[in-house]
Coordinates of C-alpha atoms and ligand atoms in Angstrom, one line a residue:
M163 CA -6.5 16.4 2.2
S164 CA -7.0 14.5 5.5
R165 CA -5.2 15.3 8.7
R166 CA -3.6 11.9 8.5
G167 CA -2.5 12.6 4.9
F168 CA -0.8 15.8 6.1
L169 CA 1.1 14.0 8.8
K170 CA 2.3 11.4 6.4
A171 CA 3.2 14.0 3.8
A172 CA 5.7 15.4 6.3
T173 CA 7.9 12.4 5.8
V174 CA 7.6 12.3 2.1
M175 CA 10.9 12.4 0.2
A176 CA 9.7 13.1 -3.2
L177 CA 7.1 15.8 -3.6
A178 CA 6.0 16.6 -7.0
A179 CA 5.0 20.2 -7.0
A180 CA 4.9 23.2 -4.8
T181 CA 2.0 24.9 -6.4
G182 CA -0.9 22.4 -6.4
P183 CA -3.7 22.5 -3.9
V184 CA -2.6 19.2 -2.4
L185 CA 0.8 20.4 -1.4
A186 CA 0.0 24.1 -0.8
A187 CA -0.3 23.4 2.9
C188 CA 2.6 21.0 3.2
G189 CA 5.2 23.7 3.5
T190 CA 8.5 23.8 1.6
S191 CA 10.8 21.9 3.8
Q192 CA 10.8 18.7 1.8
P193 CA 13.3 18.2 -1.0
Q194 CA 11.6 19.2 -4.3
P195 CA 12.4 17.5 -7.6
R196 CA 13.8 19.8 -10.2
G197 CA 11.7 21.6 -12.7
Y198 CA 8.8 22.7 -10.7
D199 CA 9.6 26.4 -10.3
G200 CA 8.0 27.6 -13.4
E201 CA 4.4 27.9 -14.6
P202 CA 2.6 24.6 -15.3
R203 CA 2.6 23.7 -19.0
P204 CA -0.4 22.4 -21.0
L205 CA -0.7 18.6 -20.9
P206 CA 0.7 17.3 -24.2
I207 CA -1.7 15.0 -26.0
P208 CA 0.0 12.2 -28.0
P209 CA -1.0 12.4 -31.6
L210 CA -3.9 10.1 -32.5
D211 CA -3.1 7.6 -35.2
E212 CA -6.0 5.6 -36.7
G213 CA -3.7 3.9 -39.3
K214 CA -4.5 3.7 -43.0
L215 CA -7.0 1.3 -44.5
V216 CA -5.0 -0.7 -47.1
D217 CA -6.5 -3.7 -48.9
G218 CA -9.0 -4.3 -46.1
H219 CA -6.6 -4.1 -43.2
R220 CA -5.6 -1.2 -40.9
H221 CA -2.0 -0.4 -41.4
F222 CA 0.2 1.5 -38.9
T223 CA 3.8 2.6 -39.2
L224 CA 6.1 3.1 -36.2
T225 CA 9.7 4.0 -36.0
T226 CA 11.8 3.9 -32.9
Q227 CA 14.2 6.7 -32.8
A228 CA 16.5 8.8 -30.6
G229 CA 15.8 12.4 -30.0
S230 CA 15.5 15.0 -27.2
A231 CA 12.6 16.5 -25.3
E232 CA 11.9 19.3 -22.8
I233 CA 10.7 17.0 -20.0
L234 CA 11.7 19.6 -17.5
P235 CA 10.9 23.2 -18.5
G236 CA 13.9 24.9 -20.1
T237 CA 16.1 21.7 -20.1
T238 CA 16.8 19.5 -23.0
T239 CA 17.0 15.8 -22.2
S240 CA 18.0 13.0 -24.6
T241 CA 15.1 10.6 -25.1
W242 CA 13.7 7.8 -27.3
G243 CA 10.3 7.8 -28.9
F244 CA 8.1 6.3 -31.6
N245 CA 7.7 8.6 -34.7
G246 CA 9.0 11.5 -32.6
D247 CA 11.4 12.4 -29.8
F248 CA 9.6 11.0 -26.7
L249 CA 6.8 8.4 -26.1
G250 CA 4.6 7.5 -29.1
P251 CA 1.3 8.1 -30.9
T252 CA -1.9 6.7 -29.6
L253 CA -2.9 3.9 -31.9
R254 CA -6.7 3.5 -32.3
M255 CA -8.3 0.4 -33.8
H256 CA -11.7 -1.3 -33.7
R257 CA -12.8 -4.8 -32.7
G258 CA -13.0 -6.8 -35.9
D259 CA -10.0 -5.0 -37.6
D260 CA -7.2 -6.9 -39.2
V261 CA -4.2 -4.9 -38.2
E262 CA -0.6 -4.7 -39.5
V263 CA 2.1 -2.6 -38.1
D264 CA 5.5 -1.9 -39.7
I265 CA 8.0 -1.1 -37.0
T266 CA 11.3 0.1 -38.1
N267 CA 14.1 0.3 -35.5
E268 CA 16.3 3.3 -36.0
L269 CA 18.0 2.9 -32.6
D270 CA 21.5 1.6 -32.4
E271 CA 20.5 -1.4 -30.4
M272 CA 18.0 -4.3 -30.8
T273 CA 14.5 -3.8 -29.3
T274 CA 11.1 -5.6 -29.5
I275 CA 7.7 -4.1 -29.3
H276 CA 4.9 -5.7 -27.3
W277 CA 1.2 -5.0 -27.4
H278 CA 0.4 -5.1 -23.7
G279 CA -3.2 -6.5 -23.1
M280 CA -3.8 -7.8 -26.6
K281 CA -4.8 -11.3 -27.4
L282 CA -2.9 -12.3 -30.5
P283 CA -0.6 -14.9 -32.0
A284 CA 2.6 -15.4 -30.1
W285 CA 4.9 -14.4 -33.0
A286 CA 3.0 -11.1 -33.2
D287 CA 3.0 -10.4 -29.4
G288 CA 6.4 -8.7 -29.6
G289 CA 8.0 -10.4 -26.6
P290 CA 11.7 -11.2 -26.2
H291 CA 11.6 -13.7 -29.1
S292 CA 10.8 -11.0 -31.7
P293 CA 13.9 -8.9 -31.9
I294 CA 14.1 -6.0 -34.3
E295 CA 17.7 -5.3 -35.1
P296 CA 18.9 -1.8 -35.8
G297 CA 17.8 -0.8 -39.3
E298 CA 15.3 -3.7 -39.6
T299 CA 11.5 -3.5 -39.9
W300 CA 9.2 -6.0 -38.2
S301 CA 5.6 -6.4 -39.4
P302 CA 3.3 -8.2 -37.0
R303 CA -0.2 -8.8 -38.2
F304 CA -3.2 -9.7 -36.0
G305 CA -7.0 -9.6 -35.8
V306 CA -8.5 -7.5 -33.0
D307 CA -10.9 -9.8 -31.3
Q308 CA -11.5 -8.5 -27.8
P309 CA -13.7 -5.8 -26.1
A310 CA -13.0 -2.1 -26.1
A311 CA -10.1 -1.2 -23.9
T312 CA -7.1 1.0 -23.2
L313 CA -4.0 -1.0 -23.9
W314 CA -0.4 0.1 -24.4
Y315 CA 2.7 -0.8 -26.3
H316 CA 6.3 -0.9 -25.1
P317 CA 9.6 -2.7 -25.7
H318 CA 10.3 -6.2 -24.3
P319 CA 13.9 -7.1 -25.0
H320 CA 15.0 -9.5 -22.3
G321 CA 17.1 -7.7 -19.7
R322 CA 16.7 -4.3 -21.3
T323 CA 13.0 -3.6 -21.0
R324 CA 13.4 -1.2 -18.1
L325 CA 15.8 1.0 -20.0
H326 CA 13.9 1.1 -23.2
C327 CA 10.7 2.1 -21.5
Y328 CA 12.5 4.6 -19.2
R329 CA 14.0 6.3 -22.2
G330 CA 10.5 6.9 -23.6
L331 CA 9.3 4.0 -25.7
A332 CA 5.7 3.7 -24.7
G333 CA 2.4 4.6 -26.3
L334 CA -1.3 4.0 -25.9
L335 CA -3.4 1.5 -27.9
L336 CA -7.1 2.1 -27.9
I337 CA -9.6 -0.5 -29.0
D338 CA -13.2 0.6 -29.7
D339 CA -16.1 -1.8 -30.2
D340 CA -19.8 -1.5 -30.9
V341 CA -20.5 -1.2 -27.1
S342 CA -18.1 1.6 -26.5
D343 CA -19.2 3.4 -29.8
N344 CA -22.7 3.6 -28.4
L345 CA -22.0 4.5 -24.8
D346 CA -22.7 7.9 -23.3
L347 CA -19.2 8.4 -22.0
P348 CA -16.8 11.2 -23.0
H349 CA -15.1 10.0 -26.2
E350 CA -13.6 12.9 -28.0
Y351 CA -9.9 12.2 -27.9
G352 CA -7.9 15.1 -26.5
V353 CA -11.0 17.1 -25.7
D354 CA -12.9 15.2 -23.1
D355 CA -11.2 11.7 -23.5
I356 CA -7.7 12.4 -22.2
P357 CA -4.8 10.0 -22.3
V358 CA -2.6 10.2 -19.2
V359 CA 0.6 8.2 -19.4
I360 CA 2.4 8.4 -16.1
M361 CA 6.1 7.6 -15.7
D362 CA 8.7 8.8 -13.3
H363 CA 12.3 9.7 -13.9
K364 CA 15.3 11.0 -12.1
F365 CA 17.7 13.5 -13.7
T366 CA 21.4 14.1 -13.6
D367 CA 22.8 17.6 -12.9
D368 CA 23.0 18.3 -16.6
G369 CA 19.4 17.4 -17.2
E370 CA 19.9 14.0 -18.7
L371 CA 17.9 10.9 -17.6
D372 CA 19.7 9.4 -14.7
E373 CA 20.1 5.7 -15.5
T374 CA 22.0 4.8 -12.4
L375 CA 20.5 1.6 -11.1
D376 CA 19.6 1.1 -7.5
D377 CA 20.2 -2.4 -6.4
D378 CA 16.7 -2.8 -5.1
L379 CA 14.7 -0.3 -7.0
G380 CA 16.3 -0.3 -10.5
L381 CA 15.1 2.8 -12.3
M382 CA 12.6 4.1 -9.9
G383 CA 12.4 7.9 -10.5
D384 CA 11.6 10.7 -8.1
T385 CA 9.9 13.0 -10.6
P386 CA 6.5 12.2 -12.1
V387 CA 6.3 12.8 -15.8
V388 CA 2.9 12.9 -17.4
N389 CA 2.6 12.5 -21.2
G390 CA 6.2 13.5 -21.3
I391 CA 6.4 16.6 -19.1
T392 CA 6.5 17.6 -15.5
N393 CA 4.1 20.0 -13.9
A394 CA 1.3 19.6 -16.5
R395 CA -2.1 21.3 -16.5
F396 CA -5.3 20.5 -18.3
D397 CA -8.0 23.1 -18.9
A398 CA -11.3 21.2 -19.3
E399 CA -13.8 22.5 -21.8
T400 CA -16.5 20.1 -20.6
S401 CA -18.0 19.4 -17.2
R402 CA -17.2 15.7 -17.5
V403 CA -13.8 14.3 -18.5
R404 CA -12.6 10.7 -19.0
F405 CA -9.0 10.1 -18.2
R406 CA -7.3 7.0 -19.6
I407 CA -4.5 6.4 -17.1
V408 CA -1.6 4.1 -17.9
N409 CA 1.0 3.5 -15.2
G410 CA 4.1 3.3 -17.4
A411 CA 6.5 3.7 -14.5
N412 CA 9.3 1.2 -14.1
M413 CA 8.7 0.4 -10.5
R414 CA 6.1 2.7 -8.8
F415 CA 2.6 2.0 -7.7
Y416 CA 0.4 5.0 -7.3
N417 CA -2.6 5.6 -5.1
L418 CA -4.6 7.8 -7.5
A419 CA -7.0 10.3 -6.1
L420 CA -8.3 13.8 -6.7
S421 CA -6.8 16.5 -4.5
D422 CA -10.0 17.1 -2.5
E423 CA -10.5 13.3 -2.3
R424 CA -13.9 13.6 -4.0
A425 CA -15.4 10.5 -5.5
F426 CA -14.8 9.6 -9.1
S427 CA -16.0 6.7 -11.2
V428 CA -13.8 3.9 -12.6
V429 CA -15.4 2.9 -15.9
A430 CA -12.7 0.5 -17.2
T431 CA -9.8 -1.5 -15.9
D432 CA -6.9 -3.0 -17.8
S433 CA -8.9 -5.2 -20.2
G434 CA -12.0 -3.1 -20.8
L435 CA -15.2 -1.5 -19.6
L436 CA -16.8 -2.5 -16.4
S437 CA -20.4 -3.7 -16.4
E438 CA -21.3 -0.6 -14.4
P439 CA -19.4 2.4 -13.1
H440 CA -17.6 1.8 -9.8
E441 CA -17.3 4.8 -7.5
V442 CA -14.1 5.3 -5.4
T443 CA -12.1 8.0 -3.8
H444 CA -8.7 6.3 -4.3
A445 CA -7.5 3.7 -6.8
L446 CA -4.3 1.8 -6.7
I447 CA -2.5 1.4 -10.1
G448 CA 0.6 -0.7 -10.3
P449 CA 3.2 -0.7 -13.1
G450 CA 1.7 -1.7 -16.4
E451 CA -1.9 -1.3 -15.2
R452 CA -4.6 1.0 -16.7
L453 CA -7.7 2.6 -15.3
E454 CA -10.3 4.7 -17.1
I455 CA -11.9 7.2 -14.8
V456 CA -14.6 9.8 -15.2
V457 CA -14.4 13.0 -13.3
D458 CA -17.1 15.6 -13.0
L459 CA -15.9 19.2 -12.7
E460 CA -17.5 22.4 -11.5
P461 CA -17.0 25.5 -13.7
E462 CA -13.6 27.1 -13.2
E463 CA -12.7 25.0 -10.1
E464 CA -9.1 23.9 -9.6
I465 CA -8.3 20.4 -8.6
S466 CA -5.4 18.0 -9.2
L467 CA -4.9 14.4 -10.1
V468 CA -2.6 13.2 -7.4
S469 CA -1.1 10.1 -5.8
L470 CA -1.6 10.0 -2.0
P471 CA 0.3 8.0 0.6
L472 CA -1.1 4.6 0.8
E473 CA -2.6 3.6 4.2
G474 CA -1.0 0.5 5.5
N475 CA 2.0 1.0 3.2
F476 CA 0.9 -1.9 0.9
G477 CA 1.5 -4.3 3.7
I478 CA 5.2 -3.6 3.7
P479 CA 6.6 -3.2 7.2
E480 CA 7.5 0.4 7.9
D481 CA 9.8 -0.3 10.7
N482 CA 12.2 -2.5 8.8
D483 CA 15.3 -0.5 7.9
E484 CA 16.7 -3.3 5.8
A485 CA 13.8 -3.2 3.3
P486 CA 14.0 -0.9 0.4
D487 CA 11.6 2.0 0.3
F488 CA 9.2 1.3 -2.5
G489 CA 7.7 4.8 -2.1
F490 CA 4.2 3.9 -1.0
Q491 CA 4.3 7.0 1.3
H492 CA 5.4 9.4 -1.4
E493 CA 3.0 11.9 -2.7
F494 CA 2.8 13.3 -6.2
E495 CA 0.8 15.8 -8.2
F496 CA 0.4 14.6 -11.7
L497 CA -2.0 17.0 -13.3
Q498 CA -3.6 20.3 -12.4
I499 CA -7.1 20.4 -13.7
T500 CA -9.3 23.5 -14.3
G501 CA -13.0 23.1 -14.6
P502 CA -14.9 24.4 -17.7
A503 CA -16.0 27.9 -18.3
E504 CA -18.6 29.6 -16.1
G505 CA -22.1 28.6 -17.1
T506 CA -21.2 25.2 -18.5
P507 CA -24.1 22.9 -17.5
A508 CA -23.4 19.9 -15.2
S509 CA -23.5 16.5 -16.8
A510 CA -26.4 14.1 -16.5
A511 CA -25.9 10.9 -14.5
L512 CA -23.4 8.4 -15.9
P513 CA -25.0 5.4 -17.7
A514 CA -26.0 2.8 -15.1
E515 CA -24.8 0.1 -17.4
L516 CA -21.5 0.1 -19.3
D517 CA -20.7 -3.2 -20.9
P518 CA -23.1 -5.9 -19.7
A519 CA -20.9 -8.7 -21.1
A520 CA -18.2 -7.6 -18.6
A521 CA -20.3 -9.1 -15.8
E522 CA -20.1 -12.6 -17.2
Q523 CA -17.8 -14.8 -15.2
P524 CA -15.8 -17.6 -16.8
N525 CA -17.0 -21.1 -16.2
L526 CA -14.5 -22.7 -13.9
D527 CA -15.9 -26.2 -13.6
G528 CA -13.1 -28.7 -13.7
V529 CA -10.5 -26.2 -15.0
I530 CA -6.7 -26.6 -14.5
E531 CA -5.1 -24.8 -11.6
R532 CA -1.5 -23.7 -11.6
E533 CA 0.6 -22.1 -8.9
F534 CA 3.1 -19.4 -9.2
A535 CA 5.3 -18.4 -6.3
L536 CA 7.1 -15.0 -6.6
N537 CA 10.2 -14.7 -4.5
T538 CA 12.9 -12.0 -5.1
F539 CA 13.8 -12.5 -8.7
E540 CA 12.4 -16.0 -9.1
I541 CA 9.1 -17.5 -10.1
N542 CA 8.7 -21.1 -8.7
G543 CA 12.3 -21.1 -7.8
E544 CA 13.7 -20.3 -11.3
T545 CA 14.7 -17.2 -13.2
M546 CA 13.7 -16.6 -16.8
D547 CA 15.3 -18.9 -19.4
M548 CA 14.6 -18.1 -23.0
E549 CA 15.1 -21.7 -23.9
R550 CA 12.7 -23.2 -21.3
V551 CA 9.0 -23.7 -21.6
D552 CA 7.4 -23.3 -18.1
V553 CA 3.8 -23.9 -19.0
T554 CA 2.1 -25.6 -21.9
I555 CA -1.6 -25.0 -22.5
D556 CA -3.3 -27.4 -24.9
H557 CA -6.9 -26.3 -24.7
Q558 CA -9.2 -23.4 -25.0
D559 CA -10.7 -23.4 -21.5
P560 CA -9.9 -20.8 -18.9
E561 CA -7.5 -21.7 -16.1
V562 CA -7.1 -20.7 -12.5
W563 CA -3.7 -19.3 -11.8
I564 CA -2.9 -19.0 -8.1
V565 CA -0.1 -16.4 -7.6
T566 CA 1.6 -15.8 -4.3
N567 CA 4.0 -13.1 -3.4
E568 CA 6.4 -14.9 -1.0
N569 CA 8.5 -11.9 -0.2
P570 CA 7.8 -10.4 3.3
D571 CA 8.7 -6.9 2.4
W572 CA 8.5 -6.5 -1.4
P573 CA 5.6 -5.7 -3.6
H574 CA 5.2 -7.5 -6.9
N575 CA 2.7 -7.3 -9.7
F576 CA 1.9 -10.1 -12.1
H577 CA 1.1 -9.7 -15.7
I578 CA 0.1 -12.4 -18.2
H579 CA 0.4 -11.9 -22.0
N580 CA -2.4 -12.9 -24.4
S581 CA -5.0 -13.0 -21.7
R582 CA -7.5 -11.3 -19.5
F583 CA -8.5 -12.4 -16.0
R584 CA -10.8 -11.8 -13.1
V585 CA -9.3 -11.5 -9.7
L586 CA -11.4 -14.1 -7.8
S587 CA -9.8 -13.3 -4.5
I588 CA -6.7 -11.9 -2.9
D589 CA -6.0 -13.7 0.4
N590 CA -3.9 -12.3 3.1
N591 CA -4.4 -8.8 1.9
E592 CA -5.5 -5.7 3.7
V593 CA -4.9 -3.2 1.0
E594 CA -8.4 -2.1 0.2
E595 CA -7.4 0.0 -2.8
I596 CA -6.4 -3.0 -4.9
G597 CA -9.3 -3.3 -7.3
T598 CA -10.6 -6.8 -7.7
Y599 CA -13.4 -5.7 -10.0
G600 CA -13.4 -5.8 -13.8
W601 CA -11.2 -7.6 -16.3
K602 CA -7.5 -7.2 -15.9
D603 CA -4.2 -8.4 -17.3
T604 CA -1.9 -7.2 -14.4
V605 CA -2.5 -7.5 -10.7
S606 CA -0.8 -5.9 -7.7
L607 CA 0.4 -8.2 -5.0
P608 CA 1.2 -7.1 -1.4
P609 CA 3.8 -9.1 0.5
G610 CA 2.4 -12.5 1.5
A611 CA -0.7 -12.2 -0.6
T612 CA -2.1 -14.9 -2.8
A613 CA -4.3 -14.0 -5.7
R614 CA -6.6 -16.5 -7.5
L615 CA -7.0 -15.4 -11.1
A616 CA -9.6 -16.8 -13.6
V617 CA -7.6 -16.5 -16.8
E618 CA -9.0 -16.5 -20.3
F619 CA -6.3 -16.9 -23.0
G620 CA -6.4 -16.0 -26.7
Y621 CA -6.3 -19.3 -28.6
Y622 CA -3.7 -19.1 -31.4
P623 CA -1.9 -22.5 -31.1
D624 CA 1.8 -22.3 -32.0
P625 CA 4.3 -24.7 -30.3
T626 CA 7.3 -22.6 -31.4
V627 CA 6.9 -19.2 -29.9
P628 CA 6.1 -18.5 -26.2
Y629 CA 4.2 -15.9 -24.4
M630 CA 5.4 -14.3 -21.2
Y631 CA 4.1 -14.0 -17.7
H632 CA 6.1 -11.8 -15.3
C633 CA 6.3 -9.2 -12.6
H634 CA 5.7 -5.9 -14.3
M635 CA 8.1 -4.1 -11.9
L636 CA 10.7 -3.8 -14.7
W637 CA 13.8 -4.3 -12.5
H638 CA 12.2 -7.5 -11.3
E639 CA 11.3 -8.6 -14.9
D640 CA 14.8 -7.8 -16.2
N641 CA 16.4 -9.7 -13.4
G642 CA 14.5 -12.8 -14.5
M643 CA 11.2 -12.7 -12.7
M644 CA 9.5 -14.0 -15.8
G645 CA 8.3 -17.3 -17.3
Q646 CA 7.2 -18.6 -20.7
F647 CA 4.1 -20.4 -21.8
V648 CA 3.1 -21.8 -25.1
I649 CA -0.4 -22.5 -26.4
V650 CA -0.8 -25.6 -28.6
E651 CA -3.4 -27.9 -30.1
P652 CA -4.9 -30.5 -27.8
G653 CA -2.3 -33.2 -27.1
E654 CA 0.5 -31.3 -28.9
E655 CA 3.8 -30.6 -27.2
A656 CA 5.8 -27.4 -27.1
A657 CA 8.6 -27.2 -29.7
L658 CA 10.3 -23.9 -28.8
E659 CA 12.4 -22.2 -31.4
P660 CA 14.0 -19.4 -29.5
M661 CA 14.1 -16.0 -31.1
S662 CA 11.9 -17.1 -34.0
G663 CA 9.0 -14.7 -33.4
H664 CA 9.3 -12.8 -36.7
G665 CA 6.4 -14.2 -38.7
P666 CA 3.7 -16.8 -38.7
H667 CA 4.7 -20.4 -38.4
Ligands
C2O818 CU1 3.7 -4.7 -20.4 CU2 5.3 -8.4 -20.8 O1 4.5 -6.5 -20.6
CU819 CU1 2.0 -7.7 -21.8
CU820 CU1 8.2 -7.9 -8.7

């Protein structure tokens, strides 16, 4: 850790662990979250679910349910999960599959389940117009027609998304394709291809999830929870490990690094593999975003996956006492990692080329440009209205979306359903860690920054059901920082039928 890092760490409110190498030298004067006294526990690996092949389609079954989990060692916490107490299975599918999912809601309130990052018909997207009432089953069906990627699924009931995610409704969705099948990257799930779902929680004195809302920060937690537990460790069996990292936190951005600040390779962003590995020492990941990284390990060494204080504080003035503290100077340890057994040979170089098609840029000649201004809980001066169509897209071409964060001291991050985009530029931005490489579906926006996005949409025209675009900081989204777009045939008009996203139209 750098000298600068140490100095910053001294001001950190929320330190994750007392035991890891990052924090060992930081002393013990900072307040510690609960639950870090004991031995680290092995990283739980969510069960892998490849569905069942039924009549030529791949069929999955999910049930949302209430339960309890030992998030903190020795403490039982009430939670929600899919097919279990907390979080959900990792669904794995292949490009070209025809997928159907039966989702039964055994909670006592309505929810919806959205496939974040998937291009698919609007009724199957699982946004706020696809409610699943208690006791009901919803069965979206969609073809998988996009490159290999790490996506995720989570609830999307308007105004309640933060709480449903916070209680534990989140899981990974992996897409494979012929390119990823033939690539020399670690790919054995749970062995050298490791899911890392990062959230954060706060806890009440009796060990329950603290759902007290902060006016500015909503459900921002102080304790990192990785795959459902605090203080996790992973003992590698191989010298090279791929981590598929999902930021499933309600509100936090993380500045990912390894504890010795060594270089690692980003091999995929939100929407899939890069054209070639991209080496970094830090990588910013905002709420909803994913990164696949490859880490090379020496035998028996001890390092940690951490989040370090972000230089420049994401452009948020540090001397403004009025502004909420979005935690960019906080430091966390997510995962202690031990290298493989003595004598394990080092890995060969990474493939120089990953997915060559990822290098292709969309053709932007003559495309439509649209502007979106984010300001407190509004986009273009309005909060979300389930009955209003904000954008109608009646063609198959890409568009350029120009998204500005107008708040002087708030971060935002912008997500578009049924799409992938390239970040063409981010103006007025000094935050180097924001990745502008690769295909993405969510982009982090410092105060004052304007991002130009070249967006490609899935084309499944349906005038009746909208897709969402929104800030993925869930307190912002739930407070209305969301808009609706429909995709229609050329010349057709939107004809919204609110809450009708149950089946094909
Ligand atoms: Cu991850 Cu509209 O969501
Ligand atoms: Cu989404
Ligand atoms: Cu926001």
